[in-house]
mmCIF file of C-alpha atoms in Angstrom:
data_model
loop_
_atom_site.group_PDB
_atom_site.id
_atom_site.type_symbol
_atom_site.label_atom_id
_atom_site.label_comp_id
_atom_site.label_asym_id
_atom_site.label_seq_id
_atom_site.Cartn_x
_atom_site.Cartn_y
_atom_site.Cartn_z
ATOM 1 C CA UNK A 17 2.197 9.374 -22.344
ATOM 2 C CA UNK A 18 0.140 11.374 -24.774
ATOM 3 C CA UNK A 19 1.399 14.990 -25.955
ATOM 4 C CA UNK A 20 -1.161 16.800 -24.037
ATOM 5 C CA UNK A 21 0.022 15.089 -20.177
ATOM 6 C CA UNK A 22 3.460 15.917 -21.466
ATOM 7 C CA UNK A 23 2.275 19.198 -21.528
ATOM 8 C CA UNK A 24 0.844 19.471 -17.746
ATOM 9 C CA UNK A 25 4.113 17.337 -17.056
ATOM 10 C CA UNK A 26 6.437 20.200 -18.079
ATOM 11 C CA UNK A 27 4.179 23.176 -17.090
ATOM 12 C CA UNK A 28 4.106 20.858 -12.743
ATOM 13 C CA UNK A 29 7.537 21.200 -12.969
ATOM 14 C CA UNK A 30 8.172 24.442 -14.003
ATOM 15 C CA UNK A 31 6.219 26.071 -11.577
ATOM 16 C CA UNK A 32 7.671 23.379 -8.785
ATOM 17 C CA UNK A 33 11.468 24.358 -9.679
ATOM 18 C CA UNK A 34 10.250 27.737 -9.573
ATOM 19 C CA UNK A 35 9.258 27.761 -5.020
ATOM 20 C CA UNK A 36 12.875 26.766 -4.132
ATOM 21 C CA UNK A 37 16.045 26.488 -5.289
ATOM 22 C CA UNK A 38 15.280 22.499 -6.322
ATOM 23 C CA UNK A 39 19.322 21.317 -6.508
ATOM 24 C CA UNK A 40 19.840 22.789 -3.186
ATOM 25 C CA UNK A 41 17.325 21.654 -1.492
ATOM 26 C CA UNK A 42 17.688 17.594 -3.309
ATOM 27 C CA UNK A 43 21.159 17.608 -2.095
ATOM 28 C CA UNK A 44 19.885 18.299 1.769
ATOM 29 C CA UNK A 45 17.774 15.371 1.262
ATOM 30 C CA UNK A 46 20.213 13.882 -0.235
ATOM 31 C CA UNK A 47 22.969 14.031 2.865
ATOM 32 C CA UNK A 48 19.784 13.113 5.196
ATOM 33 C CA UNK A 49 18.691 10.026 3.218
ATOM 34 C CA UNK A 50 22.362 8.705 3.441
ATOM 35 C CA UNK A 51 22.368 9.199 6.846
ATOM 36 C CA UNK A 52 19.672 7.458 7.249
ATOM 37 C CA UNK A 53 20.730 4.538 4.885
ATOM 38 C CA UNK A 54 23.778 4.497 6.861
ATOM 39 C CA UNK A 55 21.877 3.820 10.195
ATOM 40 C CA UNK A 56 19.809 0.751 8.019
ATOM 41 C CA UNK A 57 23.171 -1.264 6.352
ATOM 42 C CA UNK A 58 24.737 -0.996 10.265
ATOM 43 C CA UNK A 59 22.585 -4.174 10.594
ATOM 44 C CA UNK A 60 20.032 -4.604 13.873
ATOM 45 C CA UNK A 61 16.732 -4.111 13.311
ATOM 46 C CA UNK A 62 15.015 -1.217 12.027
ATOM 47 C CA UNK A 63 11.242 -1.673 11.015
ATOM 48 C CA UNK A 64 9.176 -1.578 14.606
ATOM 49 C CA UNK A 65 6.899 -4.812 15.970
ATOM 50 C CA UNK A 66 4.282 -4.587 18.009
ATOM 51 C CA UNK A 67 2.509 -7.428 20.107
ATOM 52 C CA UNK A 68 -1.318 -6.928 19.762
ATOM 53 C CA UNK A 69 -1.813 -7.574 22.970
ATOM 54 C CA UNK A 70 0.045 -3.971 23.722
ATOM 55 C CA UNK A 71 -2.663 -2.292 21.463
ATOM 56 C CA UNK A 72 -5.687 -4.314 22.995
ATOM 57 C CA UNK A 73 -4.745 -3.018 26.567
ATOM 58 C CA UNK A 74 -3.919 -0.002 25.959
ATOM 59 C CA UNK A 75 0.004 -0.674 26.471
ATOM 60 C CA UNK A 76 1.627 0.600 23.173
ATOM 61 C CA UNK A 77 4.718 3.150 24.825
ATOM 62 C CA UNK A 78 5.511 6.705 22.959
ATOM 63 C CA UNK A 79 8.808 5.562 22.068
ATOM 64 C CA UNK A 80 7.305 2.777 19.758
ATOM 65 C CA UNK A 81 4.857 5.597 18.038
ATOM 66 C CA UNK A 82 7.763 7.570 16.996
ATOM 67 C CA UNK A 83 9.526 4.449 16.250
ATOM 68 C CA UNK A 84 6.782 3.734 13.792
ATOM 69 C CA UNK A 85 6.035 7.365 12.974
ATOM 70 C CA UNK A 86 9.818 7.975 11.994
ATOM 71 C CA UNK A 87 10.214 4.416 10.320
ATOM 72 C CA UNK A 88 7.035 4.925 8.465
ATOM 73 C CA UNK A 89 6.083 0.547 9.255
ATOM 74 C CA UNK A 90 5.437 -1.736 11.853
ATOM 75 C CA UNK A 91 5.016 -6.156 12.590
ATOM 76 C CA UNK A 92 2.051 -6.138 14.686
ATOM 77 C CA UNK A 93 1.874 -9.525 16.147
ATOM 78 C CA UNK A 94 -0.657 -11.396 17.059
ATOM 79 C CA UNK A 95 -3.679 -10.077 15.404
ATOM 80 C CA UNK A 96 -4.898 -13.087 14.611
ATOM 81 C CA UNK A 97 -4.535 -17.160 16.324
ATOM 82 C CA UNK A 98 -1.853 -18.473 14.237
ATOM 83 C CA UNK A 99 -4.334 -21.398 14.385
ATOM 84 C CA UNK A 100 -6.738 -19.142 12.621
ATOM 85 C CA UNK A 101 -4.435 -18.074 10.401
ATOM 86 C CA UNK A 102 -2.764 -21.274 9.717
ATOM 87 C CA UNK A 103 -7.207 -22.786 9.046
ATOM 88 C CA UNK A 104 -7.447 -19.426 6.633
ATOM 89 C CA UNK A 105 -4.850 -20.122 4.144
ATOM 90 C CA UNK A 106 -5.734 -24.237 4.095
ATOM 91 C CA UNK A 107 -9.452 -22.705 3.308
ATOM 92 C CA UNK A 108 -8.639 -20.327 1.068
ATOM 93 C CA UNK A 109 -6.318 -23.432 -1.361
ATOM 94 C CA UNK A 110 -9.199 -25.156 -1.217
ATOM 95 C CA UNK A 111 -11.645 -22.516 -2.335
ATOM 96 C CA UNK A 112 -8.955 -21.894 -5.013
ATOM 97 C CA UNK A 113 -9.091 -26.211 -6.176
ATOM 98 C CA UNK A 114 -12.965 -25.829 -5.653
ATOM 99 C CA UNK A 115 -13.226 -23.623 -8.307
ATOM 100 C CA UNK A 116 -10.656 -23.940 -11.436
ATOM 101 C CA UNK A 117 -9.037 -21.041 -9.882
ATOM 102 C CA UNK A 118 -6.319 -21.423 -11.710
ATOM 103 C CA UNK A 119 -7.326 -22.547 -15.623
ATOM 104 C CA UNK A 120 -9.466 -19.485 -15.591
ATOM 105 C CA UNK A 121 -6.893 -17.018 -14.785
ATOM 106 C CA UNK A 122 -4.851 -18.273 -17.277
ATOM 107 C CA UNK A 123 -7.915 -17.206 -19.950
ATOM 108 C CA UNK A 124 -8.162 -13.869 -18.947
ATOM 109 C CA UNK A 125 -4.711 -13.173 -18.755
ATOM 110 C CA UNK A 126 -3.448 -9.745 -19.055
ATOM 111 C CA UNK A 127 -5.928 -7.746 -17.873
ATOM 112 C CA UNK A 128 -4.205 -6.797 -15.121
ATOM 113 C CA UNK A 129 -1.154 -4.045 -15.925
ATOM 114 C CA UNK A 130 -0.763 -2.437 -13.077
ATOM 115 C CA UNK A 131 2.666 -3.853 -12.888
ATOM 116 C CA UNK A 132 3.445 -3.997 -16.127
ATOM 117 C CA UNK A 133 6.578 -1.688 -15.694
ATOM 118 C CA UNK A 134 7.860 -2.605 -13.295
ATOM 119 C CA UNK A 135 11.355 -5.295 -13.841
ATOM 120 C CA UNK A 136 10.234 -7.828 -11.863
ATOM 121 C CA UNK A 137 7.704 -10.543 -13.534
ATOM 122 C CA UNK A 138 3.985 -10.008 -12.272
ATOM 123 C CA UNK A 139 3.650 -11.614 -8.567
ATOM 124 C CA UNK A 140 1.597 -14.593 -7.807
ATOM 125 C CA UNK A 141 -1.218 -12.574 -6.720
ATOM 126 C CA UNK A 142 -4.558 -14.177 -6.986
ATOM 127 C CA UNK A 143 -7.629 -11.983 -8.606
ATOM 128 C CA UNK A 144 -9.819 -12.819 -5.425
ATOM 129 C CA UNK A 145 -11.464 -10.412 -3.184
ATOM 130 C CA UNK A 146 -14.790 -12.589 -1.243
ATOM 131 C CA UNK A 147 -13.698 -15.892 0.059
ATOM 132 C CA UNK A 148 -14.665 -16.603 3.420
ATOM 133 C CA UNK A 149 -11.597 -16.451 4.901
ATOM 134 C CA UNK A 150 -10.545 -12.827 3.965
ATOM 135 C CA UNK A 151 -13.940 -11.416 4.634
ATOM 136 C CA UNK A 152 -13.468 -13.410 7.891
ATOM 137 C CA UNK A 153 -10.265 -11.462 7.811
ATOM 138 C CA UNK A 154 -11.265 -8.133 7.443
ATOM 139 C CA UNK A 155 -14.465 -7.667 9.985
ATOM 140 C CA UNK A 156 -12.284 -9.237 12.911
ATOM 141 C CA UNK A 157 -12.660 -7.106 16.083
ATOM 142 C CA UNK A 158 -8.824 -7.866 16.371
ATOM 143 C CA UNK A 159 -7.999 -6.066 13.452
ATOM 144 C CA UNK A 160 -10.210 -2.674 13.638
ATOM 145 C CA UNK A 161 -8.261 -2.665 16.602
ATOM 146 C CA UNK A 162 -5.130 -2.315 14.987
ATOM 147 C CA UNK A 163 -6.875 0.035 12.827
ATOM 148 C CA UNK A 164 -7.851 2.110 15.095
ATOM 149 C CA UNK A 165 -4.385 2.231 16.478
ATOM 150 C CA UNK A 166 -2.766 2.780 13.434
ATOM 151 C CA UNK A 167 -4.901 5.615 11.781
ATOM 152 C CA UNK A 168 -4.686 7.475 15.263
ATOM 153 C CA UNK A 169 -0.968 8.004 14.052
ATOM 154 C CA UNK A 170 -2.079 10.305 11.858
ATOM 155 C CA UNK A 171 -2.858 14.196 13.105
ATOM 156 C CA UNK A 172 -6.755 14.366 11.371
ATOM 157 C CA UNK A 173 -7.188 17.634 11.689
ATOM 158 C CA UNK A 174 -7.897 20.117 9.056
ATOM 159 C CA UNK A 175 -9.541 23.188 7.808
ATOM 160 C CA UNK A 176 -12.871 22.429 7.685
ATOM 161 C CA UNK A 177 -12.154 19.844 10.187
ATOM 162 C CA UNK A 178 -11.478 16.289 10.632
ATOM 163 C CA UNK A 179 -9.956 14.829 7.586
ATOM 164 C CA UNK A 180 -10.552 11.347 8.454
ATOM 165 C CA UNK A 181 -12.238 9.472 11.113
ATOM 166 C CA UNK A 182 -10.205 7.245 12.563
ATOM 167 C CA UNK A 183 -12.466 4.928 14.557
ATOM 168 C CA UNK A 184 -14.204 3.588 12.240
ATOM 169 C CA UNK A 185 -13.280 1.847 9.045
ATOM 170 C CA UNK A 186 -14.545 0.975 5.457
ATOM 171 C CA UNK A 187 -13.388 -2.680 4.263
ATOM 172 C CA UNK A 188 -10.972 -2.472 1.384
ATOM 173 C CA UNK A 189 -11.012 -5.929 -0.311
ATOM 174 C CA UNK A 190 -7.890 -6.376 -1.681
ATOM 175 C CA UNK A 191 -6.670 -9.857 -3.176
ATOM 176 C CA UNK A 192 -3.855 -12.951 -1.806
ATOM 177 C CA UNK A 193 -1.270 -13.552 -2.490
ATOM 178 C CA UNK A 194 -0.040 -17.310 -2.824
ATOM 179 C CA UNK A 195 3.899 -17.286 -3.401
ATOM 180 C CA UNK A 196 5.641 -20.885 -4.425
ATOM 181 C CA UNK A 197 8.496 -21.967 -2.398
ATOM 182 C CA UNK A 198 11.415 -22.029 -5.291
ATOM 183 C CA UNK A 199 9.996 -19.595 -6.940
ATOM 184 C CA UNK A 200 12.451 -17.306 -8.917
ATOM 185 C CA UNK A 201 10.175 -15.266 -11.160
ATOM 186 C CA UNK A 202 7.566 -13.220 -9.521
ATOM 187 C CA UNK A 203 9.268 -10.425 -7.934
ATOM 188 C CA UNK A 204 7.354 -6.728 -7.922
ATOM 189 C CA UNK A 205 10.375 -4.185 -8.042
ATOM 190 C CA UNK A 206 10.746 -1.153 -5.737
ATOM 191 C CA UNK A 207 7.420 0.742 -5.920
ATOM 192 C CA UNK A 208 5.221 2.678 -4.253
ATOM 193 C CA UNK A 209 0.871 2.965 -4.832
ATOM 194 C CA UNK A 210 -1.475 5.602 -4.373
ATOM 195 C CA UNK A 211 -0.888 7.523 -7.884
ATOM 196 C CA UNK A 212 2.523 7.835 -9.808
ATOM 197 C CA UNK A 213 2.442 10.866 -11.569
ATOM 198 C CA UNK A 214 -0.365 12.403 -10.010
ATOM 199 C CA UNK A 215 2.078 12.731 -7.190
ATOM 200 C CA UNK A 216 3.854 15.741 -9.040
ATOM 201 C CA UNK A 217 0.347 17.259 -11.029
ATOM 202 C CA UNK A 218 -2.236 16.738 -9.008
ATOM 203 C CA UNK A 219 -3.586 19.523 -6.877
ATOM 204 C CA UNK A 220 -3.606 17.826 -3.336
ATOM 205 C CA UNK A 221 -0.988 16.411 -3.680
ATOM 206 C CA UNK A 222 1.039 19.895 -4.025
ATOM 207 C CA UNK A 223 -0.708 20.818 -0.655
ATOM 208 C CA UNK A 224 0.335 17.899 1.138
ATOM 209 C CA UNK A 225 3.830 18.164 -0.174
ATOM 210 C CA UNK A 226 3.994 21.842 -0.115
ATOM 211 C CA UNK A 227 6.681 21.889 2.442
ATOM 212 C CA UNK A 228 9.310 19.672 -0.202
ATOM 213 C CA UNK A 229 8.584 22.015 -2.507
ATOM 214 C CA UNK A 230 9.407 24.821 -0.769
ATOM 215 C CA UNK A 231 12.359 24.064 0.443
ATOM 216 C CA UNK A 232 11.374 22.968 4.141
ATOM 217 C CA UNK A 233 11.597 19.697 3.593
ATOM 218 C CA UNK A 234 12.100 19.211 7.717
ATOM 219 C CA UNK A 235 8.790 20.656 8.023
ATOM 220 C CA UNK A 236 7.296 18.226 6.208
ATOM 221 C CA UNK A 237 5.114 15.404 8.323
ATOM 222 C CA UNK A 238 3.909 12.461 6.418
ATOM 223 C CA UNK A 239 1.540 11.874 9.126
ATOM 224 C CA UNK A 240 -0.647 15.030 9.211
ATOM 225 C CA UNK A 241 -3.676 13.859 7.005
ATOM 226 C CA UNK A 242 -4.347 17.272 5.321
ATOM 227 C CA UNK A 243 -5.618 17.030 2.025
ATOM 228 C CA UNK A 244 -4.674 13.502 1.746
ATOM 229 C CA UNK A 245 -8.333 12.455 1.275
ATOM 230 C CA UNK A 246 -8.941 14.877 -1.322
ATOM 231 C CA UNK A 247 -6.402 13.340 -4.083
ATOM 232 C CA UNK A 248 -7.619 11.411 -7.456
ATOM 233 C CA UNK A 249 -5.729 9.355 -8.864
ATOM 234 C CA UNK A 250 -5.319 7.837 -12.610
ATOM 235 C CA UNK A 251 -8.022 5.746 -13.270
ATOM 236 C CA UNK A 252 -6.865 2.302 -14.106
ATOM 237 C CA UNK A 253 -6.944 -1.475 -13.112
ATOM 238 C CA UNK A 254 -5.774 -1.578 -9.037
ATOM 239 C CA UNK A 255 -4.914 2.201 -8.666
ATOM 240 C CA UNK A 256 -5.698 2.385 -5.493
ATOM 241 C CA UNK A 257 -8.880 4.944 -5.428
ATOM 242 C CA UNK A 258 -9.761 5.055 -1.558
ATOM 243 C CA UNK A 259 -7.137 6.958 0.894
ATOM 244 C CA UNK A 260 -4.974 4.524 2.850
ATOM 245 C CA UNK A 261 -3.519 5.534 6.223
ATOM 246 C CA UNK A 262 -1.231 2.324 5.861
ATOM 247 C CA UNK A 263 -1.326 -0.358 3.321
ATOM 248 C CA UNK A 264 -0.807 -3.960 4.696
ATOM 249 C CA UNK A 265 -1.204 -7.264 4.924
ATOM 250 C CA UNK A 266 -1.543 -10.371 7.359
ATOM 251 C CA UNK A 267 0.592 -13.280 7.309
ATOM 252 C CA UNK A 268 -0.825 -16.819 6.541
ATOM 253 C CA UNK A 269 2.105 -18.758 6.491
ATOM 254 C CA UNK A 270 5.883 -17.960 8.479
ATOM 255 C CA UNK A 271 8.362 -15.661 5.804
ATOM 256 C CA UNK A 272 11.041 -13.320 6.271
ATOM 257 C CA UNK A 273 14.186 -12.757 4.434
ATOM 258 C CA UNK A 274 14.644 -15.143 2.827
ATOM 259 C CA UNK A 275 10.629 -16.536 1.478
ATOM 260 C CA UNK A 276 10.597 -13.586 -1.465
ATOM 261 C CA UNK A 277 8.440 -11.457 0.711
ATOM 262 C CA UNK A 278 8.236 -8.124 1.506
ATOM 263 C CA UNK A 279 10.881 -5.064 2.203
ATOM 264 C CA UNK A 280 10.832 -1.413 2.937
ATOM 265 C CA UNK A 281 12.390 1.421 2.704
ATOM 266 C CA UNK A 282 11.445 2.336 6.791
ATOM 267 C CA UNK A 283 11.932 6.160 6.321
ATOM 268 C CA UNK A 284 8.564 7.679 6.526
ATOM 269 C CA UNK A 285 10.544 10.895 5.124
ATOM 270 C CA UNK A 286 11.943 9.387 2.620
ATOM 271 C CA UNK A 287 9.744 10.755 -0.347
ATOM 272 C CA UNK A 288 10.901 14.090 -0.332
ATOM 273 C CA UNK A 289 14.085 12.055 -2.624
ATOM 274 C CA UNK A 290 12.123 10.868 -4.356
ATOM 275 C CA UNK A 291 9.925 14.030 -5.580
ATOM 276 C CA UNK A 292 12.868 16.177 -5.504
ATOM 277 C CA UNK A 293 15.043 14.092 -8.001
ATOM 278 C CA UNK A 294 12.959 13.619 -10.882
ATOM 279 C CA UNK A 295 12.807 17.855 -10.657
ATOM 280 C CA UNK A 296 16.951 17.738 -11.030
ATOM 281 C CA UNK A 297 18.237 19.218 -14.235
ATOM 282 C CA UNK A 298 19.661 15.551 -15.569
ATOM 283 C CA UNK A 299 15.412 14.656 -16.179
ATOM 284 C CA UNK A 300 13.994 15.408 -19.215
ATOM 285 C CA UNK A 301 11.176 18.264 -19.217
ATOM 286 C CA UNK A 302 8.136 15.840 -19.554
ATOM 287 C CA UNK A 303 9.267 12.878 -17.081
ATOM 288 C CA UNK A 304 9.225 12.223 -13.832
ATOM 289 C CA UNK A 305 11.740 9.793 -13.083
ATOM 290 C CA UNK A 306 9.929 6.797 -15.415
ATOM 291 C CA UNK A 307 6.083 7.949 -13.691
ATOM 292 C CA UNK A 308 3.653 6.449 -15.494
ATOM 293 C CA UNK A 309 -0.285 7.364 -15.305
ATOM 294 C CA UNK A 310 -2.578 4.178 -14.031
ATOM 295 C CA UNK A 311 0.858 2.452 -13.188
ATOM 296 C CA UNK A 312 2.975 1.503 -10.222
ATOM 297 C CA UNK A 313 5.671 3.928 -8.895
ATOM 298 C CA UNK A 314 8.864 2.526 -10.080
ATOM 299 C CA UNK A 315 12.018 3.751 -7.611
ATOM 300 C CA UNK A 316 15.480 2.638 -9.882
ATOM 301 C CA UNK A 317 19.171 2.842 -9.728
ATOM 302 C CA UNK A 318 18.967 5.010 -12.556
ATOM 303 C CA UNK A 319 17.640 7.937 -10.630
ATOM 304 C CA UNK A 320 17.417 6.760 -7.016
ATOM 305 C CA UNK A 321 20.356 4.340 -6.074
ATOM 306 C CA UNK A 322 20.712 6.325 -2.406
ATOM 307 C CA UNK A 323 17.920 5.205 -0.869
ATOM 308 C CA UNK A 324 17.463 1.678 -2.467
ATOM 309 C CA UNK A 325 20.465 0.966 -0.569
ATOM 310 C CA UNK A 326 18.398 1.203 2.523
ATOM 311 C CA UNK A 327 15.608 -1.237 1.540
ATOM 312 C CA UNK A 328 15.446 -4.058 3.179
ATOM 313 C CA UNK A 329 13.642 -7.292 4.213
ATOM 314 C CA UNK A 330 10.874 -7.498 6.765
ATOM 315 C CA UNK A 331 11.834 -9.629 9.810
ATOM 316 C CA UNK A 332 10.102 -13.161 10.103
ATOM 317 C CA UNK A 333 6.471 -13.309 10.306
ATOM 318 C CA UNK A 334 4.363 -15.795 11.359
ATOM 319 C CA UNK A 335 0.871 -17.629 10.645
ATOM 320 C CA UNK A 336 -1.605 -13.833 12.405
ATOM 321 C CA UNK A 337 1.215 -11.692 12.348
ATOM 322 C CA UNK A 338 0.626 -8.683 10.287
ATOM 323 C CA UNK A 339 2.564 -6.062 8.534
ATOM 324 C CA UNK A 340 1.634 -2.175 8.446
ATOM 325 C CA UNK A 341 3.255 0.750 6.100
ATOM 326 C CA UNK A 342 3.363 3.954 5.055
ATOM 327 C CA UNK A 343 1.376 4.636 1.883
ATOM 328 C CA UNK A 344 4.834 6.984 0.716
ATOM 329 C CA UNK A 345 6.876 4.495 1.613
ATOM 330 C CA UNK A 346 8.457 2.456 -1.488
ATOM 331 C CA UNK A 347 8.524 -1.066 -0.944
ATOM 332 C CA UNK A 348 9.086 -4.602 -2.869
ATOM 333 C CA UNK A 349 8.570 -7.938 -3.453
ATOM 334 C CA UNK A 350 11.972 -10.571 -3.849
ATOM 335 C CA UNK A 351 12.421 -11.703 -6.855
ATOM 336 C CA UNK A 352 13.633 -14.837 -5.176
ATOM 337 C CA UNK A 353 11.617 -17.088 -2.660
ATOM 338 C CA UNK A 354 14.352 -19.674 -1.724
ATOM 339 C CA UNK A 355 12.253 -20.908 1.465
ATOM 340 C CA UNK A 356 10.597 -23.722 1.749
ATOM 341 C CA UNK A 357 7.105 -23.249 2.071
ATOM 342 C CA UNK A 358 4.010 -21.135 0.404
ATOM 343 C CA UNK A 359 4.820 -17.563 1.606
ATOM 344 C CA UNK A 360 0.990 -16.445 1.514
ATOM 345 C CA UNK A 361 -0.559 -13.679 2.829
ATOM 346 C CA UNK A 362 -3.984 -11.575 2.698
ATOM 347 C CA UNK A 363 -3.433 -8.085 1.858
ATOM 348 C CA UNK A 364 -5.608 -5.708 4.588
ATOM 349 C CA UNK A 365 -5.251 -1.402 4.506
ATOM 350 C CA UNK A 366 -6.193 0.148 6.453
ATOM 351 C CA UNK A 367 -9.257 2.255 4.829
ATOM 352 C CA UNK A 368 -10.615 5.007 7.328
ATOM 353 C CA UNK A 369 -14.099 6.729 7.149
ATOM 354 C CA UNK A 370 -14.160 9.588 5.317
ATOM 355 C CA UNK A 371 -16.364 10.764 2.123
ATOM 356 C CA UNK A 372 -13.905 9.496 -0.892
ATOM 357 C CA UNK A 373 -13.912 6.193 0.991
ATOM 358 C CA UNK A 374 -17.555 6.177 1.488
ATOM 359 C CA UNK A 375 -17.817 6.691 -2.272
ATOM 360 C CA UNK A 376 -15.664 3.645 -3.211
ATOM 361 C CA UNK A 377 -17.377 1.599 -0.205
ATOM 362 C CA UNK A 378 -20.759 2.252 -1.849
ATOM 363 C CA UNK A 379 -19.212 0.792 -5.135
ATOM 364 C CA UNK A 380 -17.344 -1.941 -3.313
ATOM 365 C CA UNK A 381 -20.749 -3.474 -2.070
ATOM 366 C CA UNK A 382 -22.303 -3.820 -4.780
ATOM 367 C CA UNK A 383 -19.445 -6.077 -6.602
ATOM 368 C CA UNK A 384 -19.324 -7.927 -3.297
ATOM 369 C CA UNK A 385 -23.134 -8.641 -3.318
ATOM 370 C CA UNK A 386 -22.325 -9.724 -7.954
ATOM 371 C CA UNK A 387 -19.443 -11.553 -6.918
ATOM 372 C CA UNK A 388 -17.680 -9.590 -8.927
ATOM 373 C CA UNK A 389 -14.043 -8.750 -8.810
ATOM 374 C CA UNK A 390 -13.812 -5.369 -6.358
ATOM 375 C CA UNK A 391 -14.269 -1.837 -8.261
ATOM 376 C CA UNK A 392 -9.978 -0.439 -8.269
ATOM 377 C CA UNK A 393 -9.101 -3.928 -10.005
ATOM 378 C CA UNK A 394 -9.493 -5.185 -13.595
ATOM 379 C CA UNK A 395 -12.803 -6.799 -14.013
ATOM 380 C CA UNK A 396 -11.283 -10.649 -14.138
ATOM 381 C CA UNK A 397 -14.776 -11.261 -11.777
ATOM 382 C CA UNK A 398 -13.631 -14.711 -11.549
ATOM 383 C CA UNK A 399 -15.941 -15.068 -8.214
ATOM 384 C CA UNK A 400 -20.145 -14.547 -9.211
ATOM 385 C CA UNK A 401 -20.323 -18.245 -9.762
ATOM 386 C CA UNK A 402 -17.751 -20.078 -7.017
ATOM 387 C CA UNK A 403 -19.130 -22.290 -4.630
ATOM 388 C CA UNK A 404 -17.963 -21.009 -0.761
ATOM 389 C CA UNK A 405 -17.825 -17.235 -1.413
ATOM 390 C CA UNK A 406 -18.449 -15.139 1.408
ATOM 391 C CA UNK A 407 -22.693 -13.628 0.638
ATOM 392 C CA UNK A 408 -24.103 -11.069 2.657
ATOM 393 C CA UNK A 409 -25.386 -13.296 5.543
ATOM 394 C CA UNK A 410 -21.421 -14.156 6.665
ATOM 395 C CA UNK A 411 -21.255 -10.649 7.917
ATOM 396 C CA UNK A 412 -21.241 -9.580 11.280
ATOM 397 C CA UNK A 413 -23.029 -6.595 12.152
ATOM 398 C CA UNK A 414 -19.013 -4.574 11.752
ATOM 399 C CA UNK A 415 -19.116 -6.279 8.237
ATOM 400 C CA UNK A 416 -22.113 -4.838 7.260
ATOM 401 C CA UNK A 417 -21.378 -1.531 8.660
ATOM 402 C CA UNK A 418 -17.748 -1.716 6.792
ATOM 403 C CA UNK A 419 -19.098 -3.322 3.714
ATOM 404 C CA UNK A 420 -22.133 -0.368 3.689
ATOM 405 C CA UNK A 421 -24.835 -3.588 3.148
#
C-alpha cells in the first residue's frame, strides 16, 4: 500500500478508537461470537433451508425469516427444475469446448488478481458472463421471485426515502465455477467481498457500522439498508461495485461438504468481531489485519481464530437449488474436492434497483451488447467472438428490464 493510504488508515483508526473503549467492546463481542461458534460446533443443521414453493406461495414462516436474519444465509431449494439445471450444465460445457475457452484463458492468465492475496490457489472460475444458460437463469421468473423475497428481509427505509426498491432487480453478470473432482489446488481461503479497507475508511461504511464502532454492537442491525447503497469501493478487477443484498449461486451439480464447495460462518453480526479486531493494540497502526485495496478481505487464523472456528460447509445441494449469503458474511471454498463429480455453479446475487446499481447496469449493458467482460471484472473479453453467446434477442421483457437494454 502507498504512503497516502497508510496515513488514511492511521487517521481512521485514531478516529474510530476515540469513539469508545475498543478493547472492552472487542472483548464483549469476542465472548458473544465464541458462544455462537460453540453452538455451530455442536453439530446439526445451522444454515436455514427453504423450499422455493413456499416463497412462491407466500408461505414462509416468521421463524424461518428470523433464522435467515440471524444466520445471514439460506439455501433455497428447487428454484429451478433439476432437469433444467442439468441441461444448463451440459450447455455451458459445450459453450466452453466449442469456443476453445481453456486455450484462450491460458493466454490471458494473470489479468484477474482479485484473490491473489489469499493463501489458497486461484479457483476454477471461468471468466464467462454471456452464455445462454447464465442469461436464462438470471432472467427467470423464479429467480426474480426468490430475490424479491430476499430483498424484503431488509429494512429499506432511509432518511431520504427507501434505500432501494426490493421488488425490482438489475442483473449482475458474474462468472461460473466448474470444479474438477479430485482437485486439491483450487480453493479460496476465508474472506468477504464488497470492500476491504473501505469497511473502516469509507464514510458510508462508518455510518453503517456506527453502533459497532460506538461500542453498542447489540444495536447494529445487519439488515438496515441505510447508507448501504452509498458506499464506494476501491476500483479493481472483480471488486463488486453494485450493492448486493445477498451474494449467491445456483447449483448445476450435486455438491456438499466433501465436494470442494462453499463454507460460511453463519452469523450475520460476526462483522462486529472483524471490525473491532483491527482496532486492537496488537495490530500495527497502518494495518487493518491485512486488508488490501482491490482485493478480497481475508480472514486468517493469525487475527480471527475465534470466529474461523465457526466455518461450516453448506449442506448437500442439488441441481436447481440456490445458496445465498449476506455481503458481510465470511465464506470460503474448500481446498480439496474429494467428491466424484464436478462442483459447478452459476454465480447470481441479488442486486436491487437503486441509483448505484443503475449506474453500473448501464455500463454492463454496453458490455453485454459487445460481448465484453462485465465491467467489474478483468477485461479478458473472451466472448466478443464466441459462437452461441446470448444476445439481446434472447432476453425476455424481464431480462431487458434487468439489463437496461
